[in-house]
């Protein structure tokens, strides 16, 4: 029997009261389906946001230097390119996906990870992001019940999944994700949803400064950049959502997980020892664990007593 994690249903809002009457199985099916659909959208964000931002940067450079060079022609994509347009297509052959080819996870499995038209491989990242999103939606329902708090928790997870997937692929944590997350965290905690407002504000500042100090120490001692600026901003966002007291656990989980993966990747020859490891996904994992299970590590080290 799984341990019941559900907190007392929050029937204070009409939203929660309406959902609270539904059987748990129905709620869970709805949460998983919702998670899969949002996961499918996150795939679009992960694929398109870097392209959209690169185009914007090139347009800025062209404008600043007064050299209207080739802006978009060489990426082979239409001039109007955003999160909604054009419709999803195979990046290899341009085959526009039909509705049945766009069903989260199921389409990828049915097509055995290949485009139905040119048979080029479709990255396993697509179903993995959809599954991760569905798992977070289910986790949010289990941890917080059918409440606005669960929805907010899921939104944090969705932002972290998108930021992590982009960081893994491009070694870049974009302000376009970390900054809205930071402000959203402060807003969500205005009424103390995950942490008191004081804890959240101190968390945002402490998250930024902690990694900023590590960055400068590394730079002064070793003359290299140990991490990107995006990492400070991400930890600031996590402090805003979960409060300053969650930060040590998040950083410990991230550092241990990052070190283990780094050592394993070096041992099997997938990575050189000096190569920088994207830290964003590990911070995100530490934050999602802390969001759902609290801070049990402090009990182990008796920091919380
Ligand atoms: Zn194709």
PDB file of C-alpha atoms and ligand atoms in Angstrom:
ATOM      1  CA  UNK A   1       0.000   0.000   0.000  1.00  0.00           C
ATOM      2  CA  UNK A   2       1.425   3.395  -0.932  1.00  0.00           C
ATOM      3  CA  UNK A   3       1.760   5.852   1.919  1.00  0.00           C
ATOM      4  CA  UNK A   4      -1.133   8.336   1.679  1.00  0.00           C
ATOM      5  CA  UNK A   5       0.495  11.687   1.060  1.00  0.00           C
ATOM      6  CA  UNK A   6      -2.646  13.690   0.442  1.00  0.00           C
ATOM      7  CA  UNK A   7      -2.977  16.703   2.641  1.00  0.00           C
ATOM      8  CA  UNK A   8      -6.421  17.650   3.902  1.00  0.00           C
ATOM      9  CA  UNK A   9      -8.445  18.744   0.864  1.00  0.00           C
ATOM     10  CA  UNK A  10      -8.527  22.498   0.568  1.00  0.00           C
ATOM     11  CA  UNK A  11     -12.215  23.196   0.157  1.00  0.00           C
ATOM     12  CA  UNK A  12     -11.791  26.903   0.759  1.00  0.00           C
ATOM     13  CA  UNK A  13     -11.871  27.707  -2.941  1.00  0.00           C
ATOM     14  CA  UNK A  14     -14.743  26.883  -5.310  1.00  0.00           C
ATOM     15  CA  UNK A  15     -12.188  25.218  -7.623  1.00  0.00           C
ATOM     16  CA  UNK A  16     -11.033  22.820  -4.924  1.00  0.00           C
ATOM     17  CA  UNK A  17     -14.554  22.247  -3.605  1.00  0.00           C
ATOM     18  CA  UNK A  18     -15.799  21.296  -7.083  1.00  0.00           C
ATOM     19  CA  UNK A  19     -12.892  18.918  -7.709  1.00  0.00           C
ATOM     20  CA  UNK A  20     -12.843  17.546  -4.169  1.00  0.00           C
ATOM     21  CA  UNK A  21     -16.098  15.666  -4.764  1.00  0.00           C
ATOM     22  CA  UNK A  22     -14.640  13.600  -7.615  1.00  0.00           C
ATOM     23  CA  UNK A  23     -13.318  10.046  -7.043  1.00  0.00           C
ATOM     24  CA  UNK A  24      -9.536   9.890  -6.648  1.00  0.00           C
ATOM     25  CA  UNK A  25      -9.065   7.713  -9.749  1.00  0.00           C
ATOM     26  CA  UNK A  26     -10.821  10.302 -11.909  1.00  0.00           C
ATOM     27  CA  UNK A  27      -8.688  13.106 -10.471  1.00  0.00           C
ATOM     28  CA  UNK A  28      -5.486  11.117 -10.998  1.00  0.00           C
ATOM     29  CA  UNK A  29      -6.399  10.245 -14.609  1.00  0.00           C
ATOM     30  CA  UNK A  30      -7.136  13.904 -15.243  1.00  0.00           C
ATOM     31  CA  UNK A  31      -3.818  14.971 -13.662  1.00  0.00           C
ATOM     32  CA  UNK A  32      -1.827  12.471 -15.747  1.00  0.00           C
ATOM     33  CA  UNK A  33      -3.596  13.467 -18.989  1.00  0.00           C
ATOM     34  CA  UNK A  34      -3.060  17.155 -18.164  1.00  0.00           C
ATOM     35  CA  UNK A  35       0.620  16.465 -17.408  1.00  0.00           C
ATOM     36  CA  UNK A  36       1.064  14.656 -20.744  1.00  0.00           C
ATOM     37  CA  UNK A  37      -0.555  17.490 -22.721  1.00  0.00           C
ATOM     38  CA  UNK A  38       1.546  20.152 -20.980  1.00  0.00           C
ATOM     39  CA  UNK A  39       4.603  17.897 -21.509  1.00  0.00           C
ATOM     40  CA  UNK A  40       3.856  17.911 -25.228  1.00  0.00           C
ATOM     41  CA  UNK A  41       3.795  21.724 -25.133  1.00  0.00           C
ATOM     42  CA  UNK A  42       7.079  21.740 -23.162  1.00  0.00           C
ATOM     43  CA  UNK A  43       8.635  19.777 -26.037  1.00  0.00           C
ATOM     44  CA  UNK A  44       7.652  22.622 -28.360  1.00  0.00           C
ATOM     45  CA  UNK A  45       9.201  25.156 -25.944  1.00  0.00           C
ATOM     46  CA  UNK A  46      12.433  23.126 -25.646  1.00  0.00           C
ATOM     47  CA  UNK A  47      12.771  22.837 -29.413  1.00  0.00           C
ATOM     48  CA  UNK A  48      11.634  26.310 -30.465  1.00  0.00           C
ATOM     49  CA  UNK A  49      12.643  28.742 -27.718  1.00  0.00           C
ATOM     50  CA  UNK A  50      16.407  28.492 -28.453  1.00  0.00           C
ATOM     51  CA  UNK A  51      15.730  29.061 -32.178  1.00  0.00           C
ATOM     52  CA  UNK A  52      13.431  32.026 -31.444  1.00  0.00           C
ATOM     53  CA  UNK A  53      15.987  33.596 -29.099  1.00  0.00           C
ATOM     54  CA  UNK A  54      18.856  33.090 -31.523  1.00  0.00           C
ATOM     55  CA  UNK A  55      16.832  34.863 -34.185  1.00  0.00           C
ATOM     56  CA  UNK A  56      16.086  37.725 -31.804  1.00  0.00           C
ATOM     57  CA  UNK A  57      19.789  38.055 -30.897  1.00  0.00           C
ATOM     58  CA  UNK A  58      20.817  38.091 -34.530  1.00  0.00           C
ATOM     59  CA  UNK A  59      18.212  40.747 -35.282  1.00  0.00           C
ATOM     60  CA  UNK A  60      19.559  42.832 -32.364  1.00  0.00           C
ATOM     61  CA  UNK A  61      23.151  42.473 -33.578  1.00  0.00           C
ATOM     62  CA  UNK A  62      22.161  43.398 -37.140  1.00  0.00           C
ATOM     63  CA  UNK A  63      20.325  46.464 -35.862  1.00  0.00           C
ATOM     64  CA  UNK A  64      23.137  47.545 -33.516  1.00  0.00           C
ATOM     65  CA  UNK A  65      25.866  47.142 -36.129  1.00  0.00           C
ATOM     66  CA  UNK A  66      23.754  48.469 -38.992  1.00  0.00           C
ATOM     67  CA  UNK A  67      24.500  45.408 -41.103  1.00  0.00           C
ATOM     68  CA  UNK A  68      21.225  43.920 -42.292  1.00  0.00           C
ATOM     69  CA  UNK A  69      22.789  40.548 -43.148  1.00  0.00           C
ATOM     70  CA  UNK A  70      20.942  37.282 -43.686  1.00  0.00           C
ATOM     71  CA  UNK A  71      18.742  36.933 -40.649  1.00  0.00           C
ATOM     72  CA  UNK A  72      16.554  33.869 -40.927  1.00  0.00           C
ATOM     73  CA  UNK A  73      17.014  32.473 -44.398  1.00  0.00           C
ATOM     74  CA  UNK A  74      19.754  30.050 -43.439  1.00  0.00           C
ATOM     75  CA  UNK A  75      17.846  28.215 -40.692  1.00  0.00           C
ATOM     76  CA  UNK A  76      15.370  26.920 -43.293  1.00  0.00           C
ATOM     77  CA  UNK A  77      12.352  27.854 -41.203  1.00  0.00           C
ATOM     78  CA  UNK A  78       9.500  30.261 -42.020  1.00  0.00           C
ATOM     79  CA  UNK A  79       9.869  33.932 -41.039  1.00  0.00           C
ATOM     80  CA  UNK A  80       6.887  33.632 -38.715  1.00  0.00           C
ATOM     81  CA  UNK A  81       8.149  31.197 -36.115  1.00  0.00           C
ATOM     82  CA  UNK A  82       6.909  31.103 -32.536  1.00  0.00           C
ATOM     83  CA  UNK A  83       5.509  28.661 -29.974  1.00  0.00           C
ATOM     84  CA  UNK A  84       2.204  28.403 -31.871  1.00  0.00           C
ATOM     85  CA  UNK A  85       3.190  28.688 -35.547  1.00  0.00           C
ATOM     86  CA  UNK A  86       3.993  26.910 -37.810  1.00  0.00           C
ATOM     87  CA  UNK A  87       2.393  23.533 -36.999  1.00  0.00           C
ATOM     88  CA  UNK A  88       4.695  20.834 -35.611  1.00  0.00           C
ATOM     89  CA  UNK A  89       6.699  19.134 -38.340  1.00  0.00           C
ATOM     90  CA  UNK A  90       9.563  16.649 -38.699  1.00  0.00           C
ATOM     91  CA  UNK A  91      12.802  18.681 -38.552  1.00  0.00           C
ATOM     92  CA  UNK A  92      14.394  16.363 -41.157  1.00  0.00           C
ATOM     93  CA  UNK A  93      11.814  16.260 -43.963  1.00  0.00           C
ATOM     94  CA  UNK A  94       9.280  18.951 -42.984  1.00  0.00           C
ATOM     95  CA  UNK A  95       6.384  16.443 -42.850  1.00  0.00           C
ATOM     96  CA  UNK A  96       3.602  18.209 -40.906  1.00  0.00           C
ATOM     97  CA  UNK A  97       2.434  16.006 -38.036  1.00  0.00           C
ATOM     98  CA  UNK A  98      -1.158  14.781 -38.240  1.00  0.00           C
ATOM     99  CA  UNK A  99      -3.272  14.726 -35.081  1.00  0.00           C
ATOM    100  CA  UNK A 100      -2.633  11.015 -34.400  1.00  0.00           C
ATOM    101  CA  UNK A 101       1.133  11.557 -34.737  1.00  0.00           C
ATOM    102  CA  UNK A 102       1.012  14.185 -32.019  1.00  0.00           C
ATOM    103  CA  UNK A 103      -0.451  12.152 -29.123  1.00  0.00           C
ATOM    104  CA  UNK A 104       1.936  12.316 -26.149  1.00  0.00           C
ATOM    105  CA  UNK A 105       4.082   9.171 -25.645  1.00  0.00           C
ATOM    106  CA  UNK A 106       1.641   6.904 -27.571  1.00  0.00           C
ATOM    107  CA  UNK A 107       2.538   8.304 -31.019  1.00  0.00           C
ATOM    108  CA  UNK A 108       6.252   7.972 -30.320  1.00  0.00           C
ATOM    109  CA  UNK A 109       5.785   4.332 -29.245  1.00  0.00           C
ATOM    110  CA  UNK A 110       3.428   3.520 -32.158  1.00  0.00           C
ATOM    111  CA  UNK A 111       5.918   4.987 -34.667  1.00  0.00           C
ATOM    112  CA  UNK A 112       8.845   3.301 -32.809  1.00  0.00           C
ATOM    113  CA  UNK A 113      10.595   6.660 -32.436  1.00  0.00           C
ATOM    114  CA  UNK A 114      10.680   7.390 -36.192  1.00  0.00           C
ATOM    115  CA  UNK A 115       9.097   9.945 -38.517  1.00  0.00           C
ATOM    116  CA  UNK A 116       6.220   8.272 -40.423  1.00  0.00           C
ATOM    117  CA  UNK A 117       7.355   9.954 -43.661  1.00  0.00           C
ATOM    118  CA  UNK A 118      11.190   9.908 -43.832  1.00  0.00           C
ATOM    119  CA  UNK A 119      11.811   7.384 -41.001  1.00  0.00           C
ATOM    120  CA  UNK A 120      14.434   9.653 -39.405  1.00  0.00           C
ATOM    121  CA  UNK A 121      14.830   8.979 -35.679  1.00  0.00           C
ATOM    122  CA  UNK A 122      12.765  11.108 -33.265  1.00  0.00           C
ATOM    123  CA  UNK A 123      14.663  11.791 -30.033  1.00  0.00           C
ATOM    124  CA  UNK A 124      13.635   9.822 -26.944  1.00  0.00           C
ATOM    125  CA  UNK A 125      13.622  13.252 -25.260  1.00  0.00           C
ATOM    126  CA  UNK A 126      10.043  13.750 -26.513  1.00  0.00           C
ATOM    127  CA  UNK A 127       8.334  10.905 -24.611  1.00  0.00           C
ATOM    128  CA  UNK A 128      10.686  11.383 -21.624  1.00  0.00           C
ATOM    129  CA  UNK A 129       9.644  15.030 -21.180  1.00  0.00           C
ATOM    130  CA  UNK A 130       5.975  14.057 -21.500  1.00  0.00           C
ATOM    131  CA  UNK A 131       6.401  11.287 -18.908  1.00  0.00           C
ATOM    132  CA  UNK A 132       8.326  13.565 -16.536  1.00  0.00           C
ATOM    133  CA  UNK A 133       5.581  16.169 -16.824  1.00  0.00           C
ATOM    134  CA  UNK A 134       2.870  13.544 -16.164  1.00  0.00           C
ATOM    135  CA  UNK A 135       4.826  12.233 -13.142  1.00  0.00           C
ATOM    136  CA  UNK A 136       5.051  15.767 -11.716  1.00  0.00           C
ATOM    137  CA  UNK A 137       1.309  16.343 -12.232  1.00  0.00           C
ATOM    138  CA  UNK A 138       0.567  13.057 -10.432  1.00  0.00           C
ATOM    139  CA  UNK A 139       3.062  13.961  -7.681  1.00  0.00           C
ATOM    140  CA  UNK A 140       1.463  17.380  -7.202  1.00  0.00           C
ATOM    141  CA  UNK A 141      -1.990  15.802  -6.821  1.00  0.00           C
ATOM    142  CA  UNK A 142      -0.666  13.212  -4.349  1.00  0.00           C
ATOM    143  CA  UNK A 143       1.232  15.771  -2.289  1.00  0.00           C
ATOM    144  CA  UNK A 144      -1.254  18.646  -2.261  1.00  0.00           C
ATOM    145  CA  UNK A 145      -4.647  17.220  -3.290  1.00  0.00           C
ATOM    146  CA  UNK A 146      -6.906  18.889  -5.888  1.00  0.00           C
ATOM    147  CA  UNK A 147      -5.921  22.435  -4.928  1.00  0.00           C
ATOM    148  CA  UNK A 148      -4.501  25.602  -6.424  1.00  0.00           C
ATOM    149  CA  UNK A 149      -1.302  24.756  -4.543  1.00  0.00           C
ATOM    150  CA  UNK A 150      -0.991  21.550  -6.579  1.00  0.00           C
ATOM    151  CA  UNK A 151      -1.468  23.525  -9.797  1.00  0.00           C
ATOM    152  CA  UNK A 152       1.217  26.019  -8.735  1.00  0.00           C
ATOM    153  CA  UNK A 153       3.587  23.152  -7.826  1.00  0.00           C
ATOM    154  CA  UNK A 154       3.027  21.604 -11.232  1.00  0.00           C
ATOM    155  CA  UNK A 155       3.715  24.924 -12.978  1.00  0.00           C
ATOM    156  CA  UNK A 156       7.053  25.150 -11.145  1.00  0.00           C
ATOM    157  CA  UNK A 157       7.885  21.603 -12.274  1.00  0.00           C
ATOM    158  CA  UNK A 158       6.915  22.402 -15.875  1.00  0.00           C
ATOM    159  CA  UNK A 159       9.223  25.429 -15.919  1.00  0.00           C
ATOM    160  CA  UNK A 160      12.044  23.361 -14.420  1.00  0.00           C
ATOM    161  CA  UNK A 161      11.588  20.528 -16.930  1.00  0.00           C
ATOM    162  CA  UNK A 162      11.775  22.964 -19.877  1.00  0.00           C
ATOM    163  CA  UNK A 163      14.777  24.814 -18.412  1.00  0.00           C
ATOM    164  CA  UNK A 164      16.619  21.522 -17.693  1.00  0.00           C
ATOM    165  CA  UNK A 165      16.014  20.022 -21.129  1.00  0.00           C
ATOM    166  CA  UNK A 166      17.306  23.200 -22.804  1.00  0.00           C
ATOM    167  CA  UNK A 167      20.309  23.299 -20.440  1.00  0.00           C
ATOM    168  CA  UNK A 168      21.193  19.669 -21.282  1.00  0.00           C
ATOM    169  CA  UNK A 169      21.035  20.389 -24.997  1.00  0.00           C
ATOM    170  CA  UNK A 170      22.434  23.927 -25.220  1.00  0.00           C
ATOM    171  CA  UNK A 171      24.317  24.391 -21.888  1.00  0.00           C
ATOM    172  CA  UNK A 172      22.184  27.474 -21.365  1.00  0.00           C
ATOM    173  CA  UNK A 173      19.586  28.463 -18.777  1.00  0.00           C
ATOM    174  CA  UNK A 174      17.538  31.197 -20.387  1.00  0.00           C
ATOM    175  CA  UNK A 175      16.377  34.296 -18.496  1.00  0.00           C
ATOM    176  CA  UNK A 176      13.122  33.879 -20.420  1.00  0.00           C
ATOM    177  CA  UNK A 177      12.371  30.902 -18.133  1.00  0.00           C
ATOM    178  CA  UNK A 178      14.292  31.608 -14.909  1.00  0.00           C
ATOM    179  CA  UNK A 179      13.108  35.209 -14.487  1.00  0.00           C
ATOM    180  CA  UNK A 180       9.335  34.583 -14.820  1.00  0.00           C
ATOM    181  CA  UNK A 181       9.812  31.616 -12.451  1.00  0.00           C
ATOM    182  CA  UNK A 182      11.503  33.877  -9.890  1.00  0.00           C
ATOM    183  CA  UNK A 183       8.719  36.484  -9.923  1.00  0.00           C
ATOM    184  CA  UNK A 184       6.020  33.804  -9.980  1.00  0.00           C
ATOM    185  CA  UNK A 185       7.599  32.230  -6.889  1.00  0.00           C
ATOM    186  CA  UNK A 186       7.443  35.499  -4.952  1.00  0.00           C
ATOM    187  CA  UNK A 187       3.843  36.034  -6.060  1.00  0.00           C
ATOM    188  CA  UNK A 188       2.765  32.484  -5.149  1.00  0.00           C
ATOM    189  CA  UNK A 189       4.295  32.938  -1.692  1.00  0.00           C
ATOM    190  CA  UNK A 190       2.573  36.266  -1.172  1.00  0.00           C
ATOM    191  CA  UNK A 191       0.079  34.283   0.881  1.00  0.00           C
ATOM    192  CA  UNK A 192       2.701  31.810   2.136  1.00  0.00           C
ATOM    193  CA  UNK A 193       1.756  28.934  -0.202  1.00  0.00           C
ATOM    194  CA  UNK A 194       5.107  27.094  -0.059  1.00  0.00           C
ATOM    195  CA  UNK A 195       7.097  29.432   2.199  1.00  0.00           C
ATOM    196  CA  UNK A 196       6.435  32.673   4.061  1.00  0.00           C
ATOM    197  CA  UNK A 197       7.010  35.837   2.012  1.00  0.00           C
ATOM    198  CA  UNK A 198      10.049  36.722   4.151  1.00  0.00           C
ATOM    199  CA  UNK A 199      11.586  33.271   3.617  1.00  0.00           C
ATOM    200  CA  UNK A 200      10.860  33.558  -0.112  1.00  0.00           C
ATOM    201  CA  UNK A 201      12.490  36.981  -0.525  1.00  0.00           C
ATOM    202  CA  UNK A 202      15.549  35.930   1.492  1.00  0.00           C
ATOM    203  CA  UNK A 203      15.567  32.670  -0.503  1.00  0.00           C
ATOM    204  CA  UNK A 204      15.709  34.540  -3.819  1.00  0.00           C
ATOM    205  CA  UNK A 205      18.585  36.740  -2.634  1.00  0.00           C
ATOM    206  CA  UNK A 206      20.481  33.905  -0.915  1.00  0.00           C
ATOM    207  CA  UNK A 207      20.047  31.563  -3.900  1.00  0.00           C
ATOM    208  CA  UNK A 208      21.585  34.121  -6.218  1.00  0.00           C
ATOM    209  CA  UNK A 209      24.406  35.175  -3.925  1.00  0.00           C
ATOM    210  CA  UNK A 210      25.409  31.644  -2.870  1.00  0.00           C
ATOM    211  CA  UNK A 211      26.259  30.526  -6.397  1.00  0.00           C
ATOM    212  CA  UNK A 212      27.541  33.978  -7.348  1.00  0.00           C
ATOM    213  CA  UNK A 213      30.168  33.589  -4.583  1.00  0.00           C
ATOM    214  CA  UNK A 214      31.058  30.062  -5.745  1.00  0.00           C
ATOM    215  CA  UNK A 215      31.430  31.397  -9.297  1.00  0.00           C
ATOM    216  CA  UNK A 216      33.821  34.181  -8.266  1.00  0.00           C
ATOM    217  CA  UNK A 217      35.819  31.966  -5.906  1.00  0.00           C
ATOM    218  CA  UNK A 218      36.312  29.495  -8.735  1.00  0.00           C
ATOM    219  CA  UNK A 219      37.217  32.240 -11.149  1.00  0.00           C
ATOM    220  CA  UNK A 220      39.727  33.880  -8.811  1.00  0.00           C
ATOM    221  CA  UNK A 221      41.352  30.613  -7.683  1.00  0.00           C
ATOM    222  CA  UNK A 222      41.323  28.587 -10.870  1.00  0.00           C
ATOM    223  CA  UNK A 223      40.876  31.262 -13.521  1.00  0.00           C
ATOM    224  CA  UNK A 224      37.948  29.395 -15.077  1.00  0.00           C
ATOM    225  CA  UNK A 225      34.197  29.780 -15.009  1.00  0.00           C
ATOM    226  CA  UNK A 226      32.840  26.899 -12.934  1.00  0.00           C
ATOM    227  CA  UNK A 227      29.212  27.568 -13.766  1.00  0.00           C
ATOM    228  CA  UNK A 228      27.006  29.851 -15.821  1.00  0.00           C
ATOM    229  CA  UNK A 229      25.140  32.932 -14.643  1.00  0.00           C
ATOM    230  CA  UNK A 230      21.912  31.062 -15.387  1.00  0.00           C
ATOM    231  CA  UNK A 231      22.631  28.790 -12.419  1.00  0.00           C
ATOM    232  CA  UNK A 232      22.523  31.738  -9.956  1.00  0.00           C
ATOM    233  CA  UNK A 233      19.239  32.910 -11.422  1.00  0.00           C
ATOM    234  CA  UNK A 234      17.743  29.436 -11.283  1.00  0.00           C
ATOM    235  CA  UNK A 235      18.711  28.975  -7.625  1.00  0.00           C
ATOM    236  CA  UNK A 236      17.277  32.447  -6.904  1.00  0.00           C
ATOM    237  CA  UNK A 237      13.983  31.280  -8.457  1.00  0.00           C
ATOM    238  CA  UNK A 238      14.057  28.096  -6.357  1.00  0.00           C
ATOM    239  CA  UNK A 239      14.671  30.160  -3.207  1.00  0.00           C
ATOM    240  CA  UNK A 240      11.682  32.336  -4.135  1.00  0.00           C
ATOM    241  CA  UNK A 241       9.446  29.271  -4.482  1.00  0.00           C
ATOM    242  CA  UNK A 242      10.613  27.096  -1.595  1.00  0.00           C
ATOM    243  CA  UNK A 243      12.169  29.582   0.843  1.00  0.00           C
ATOM    244  CA  UNK A 244      15.779  29.990   1.938  1.00  0.00           C
ATOM    245  CA  UNK A 245      15.703  27.004   4.282  1.00  0.00           C
ATOM    246  CA  UNK A 246      15.195  24.640   1.313  1.00  0.00           C
ATOM    247  CA  UNK A 247      18.344  25.844  -0.454  1.00  0.00           C
ATOM    248  CA  UNK A 248      21.023  23.797   1.394  1.00  0.00           C
ATOM    249  CA  UNK A 249      19.154  20.546   0.679  1.00  0.00           C
ATOM    250  CA  UNK A 250      18.616  21.484  -2.995  1.00  0.00           C
ATOM    251  CA  UNK A 251      22.309  22.291  -3.455  1.00  0.00           C
ATOM    252  CA  UNK A 252      23.444  19.115  -1.644  1.00  0.00           C
ATOM    253  CA  UNK A 253      21.190  16.896  -3.785  1.00  0.00           C
ATOM    254  CA  UNK A 254      22.313  18.717  -6.954  1.00  0.00           C
ATOM    255  CA  UNK A 255      26.015  18.544  -6.091  1.00  0.00           C
ATOM    256  CA  UNK A 256      25.939  14.849  -5.114  1.00  0.00           C
ATOM    257  CA  UNK A 257      23.839  13.852  -8.150  1.00  0.00           C
ATOM    258  CA  UNK A 258      25.967  15.994 -10.470  1.00  0.00           C
ATOM    259  CA  UNK A 259      29.219  14.543  -9.086  1.00  0.00           C
ATOM    260  CA  UNK A 260      27.947  10.946  -9.403  1.00  0.00           C
ATOM    261  CA  UNK A 261      26.788  11.474 -12.988  1.00  0.00           C
ATOM    262  CA  UNK A 262      30.010  13.331 -13.840  1.00  0.00           C
ATOM    263  CA  UNK A 263      32.197  10.548 -12.395  1.00  0.00           C
ATOM    264  CA  UNK A 264      30.129   7.849 -14.123  1.00  0.00           C
ATOM    265  CA  UNK A 265      30.274   9.695 -17.466  1.00  0.00           C
ATOM    266  CA  UNK A 266      34.062  10.158 -17.117  1.00  0.00           C
ATOM    267  CA  UNK A 267      34.566   6.469 -16.220  1.00  0.00           C
ATOM    268  CA  UNK A 268      32.645   5.195 -19.235  1.00  0.00           C
ATOM    269  CA  UNK A 269      34.513   7.691 -21.406  1.00  0.00           C
ATOM    270  CA  UNK A 270      31.487   9.801 -22.341  1.00  0.00           C
ATOM    271  CA  UNK A 271      33.030  12.935 -20.911  1.00  0.00           C
ATOM    272  CA  UNK A 272      36.397  14.470 -20.101  1.00  0.00           C
ATOM    273  CA  UNK A 273      37.015  15.294 -16.446  1.00  0.00           C
ATOM    274  CA  UNK A 274      37.484  19.046 -17.010  1.00  0.00           C
ATOM    275  CA  UNK A 275      34.327  19.362 -19.090  1.00  0.00           C
ATOM    276  CA  UNK A 276      31.691  21.559 -17.402  1.00  0.00           C
ATOM    277  CA  UNK A 277      28.501  19.746 -16.468  1.00  0.00           C
ATOM    278  CA  UNK A 278      25.198  21.554 -16.926  1.00  0.00           C
ATOM    279  CA  UNK A 279      24.144  22.158 -13.307  1.00  0.00           C
ATOM    280  CA  UNK A 280      20.553  23.296 -14.040  1.00  0.00           C
ATOM    281  CA  UNK A 281      19.002  19.819 -14.332  1.00  0.00           C
ATOM    282  CA  UNK A 282      20.497  18.773 -10.970  1.00  0.00           C
ATOM    283  CA  UNK A 283      19.262  21.906  -9.205  1.00  0.00           C
ATOM    284  CA  UNK A 284      15.857  21.274 -10.771  1.00  0.00           C
ATOM    285  CA  UNK A 285      15.858  17.654  -9.563  1.00  0.00           C
ATOM    286  CA  UNK A 286      16.829  18.781  -6.045  1.00  0.00           C
ATOM    287  CA  UNK A 287      14.007  21.331  -6.098  1.00  0.00           C
ATOM    288  CA  UNK A 288      11.336  18.887  -7.333  1.00  0.00           C
ATOM    289  CA  UNK A 289      12.329  16.336  -4.658  1.00  0.00           C
ATOM    290  CA  UNK A 290      12.231  19.081  -1.988  1.00  0.00           C
ATOM    291  CA  UNK A 291       8.877  20.356  -3.289  1.00  0.00           C
ATOM    292  CA  UNK A 292       7.238  16.935  -2.923  1.00  0.00           C
ATOM    293  CA  UNK A 293       8.945  15.382   0.108  1.00  0.00           C
ATOM    294  CA  UNK A 294      10.042  18.414   2.122  1.00  0.00           C
ATOM    295  CA  UNK A 295      13.488  18.493   3.722  1.00  0.00           C
ATOM    296  CA  UNK A 296      14.131  15.029   5.258  1.00  0.00           C
ATOM    297  CA  UNK A 297      17.908  15.496   4.817  1.00  0.00           C
ATOM    298  CA  UNK A 298      17.865  18.029   7.666  1.00  0.00           C
ATOM    299  CA  UNK A 299      16.500  15.320   9.964  1.00  0.00           C
ATOM    300  CA  UNK A 300      19.434  13.081   9.008  1.00  0.00           C
ATOM    301  CA  UNK A 301      21.945  15.801   9.846  1.00  0.00           C
ATOM    302  CA  UNK A 302      19.740  17.168  12.659  1.00  0.00           C
ATOM    303  CA  UNK A 303      20.035  20.653  11.184  1.00  0.00           C
ATOM    304  CA  UNK A 304      16.347  21.277  11.674  1.00  0.00           C
ATOM    305  CA  UNK A 305      16.365  20.725  15.437  1.00  0.00           C
TER     306      UNK A 305
HETATM  307 ZN1  LIG B   1      10.555  13.190 -41.467  1.00  0.00          ZN
END
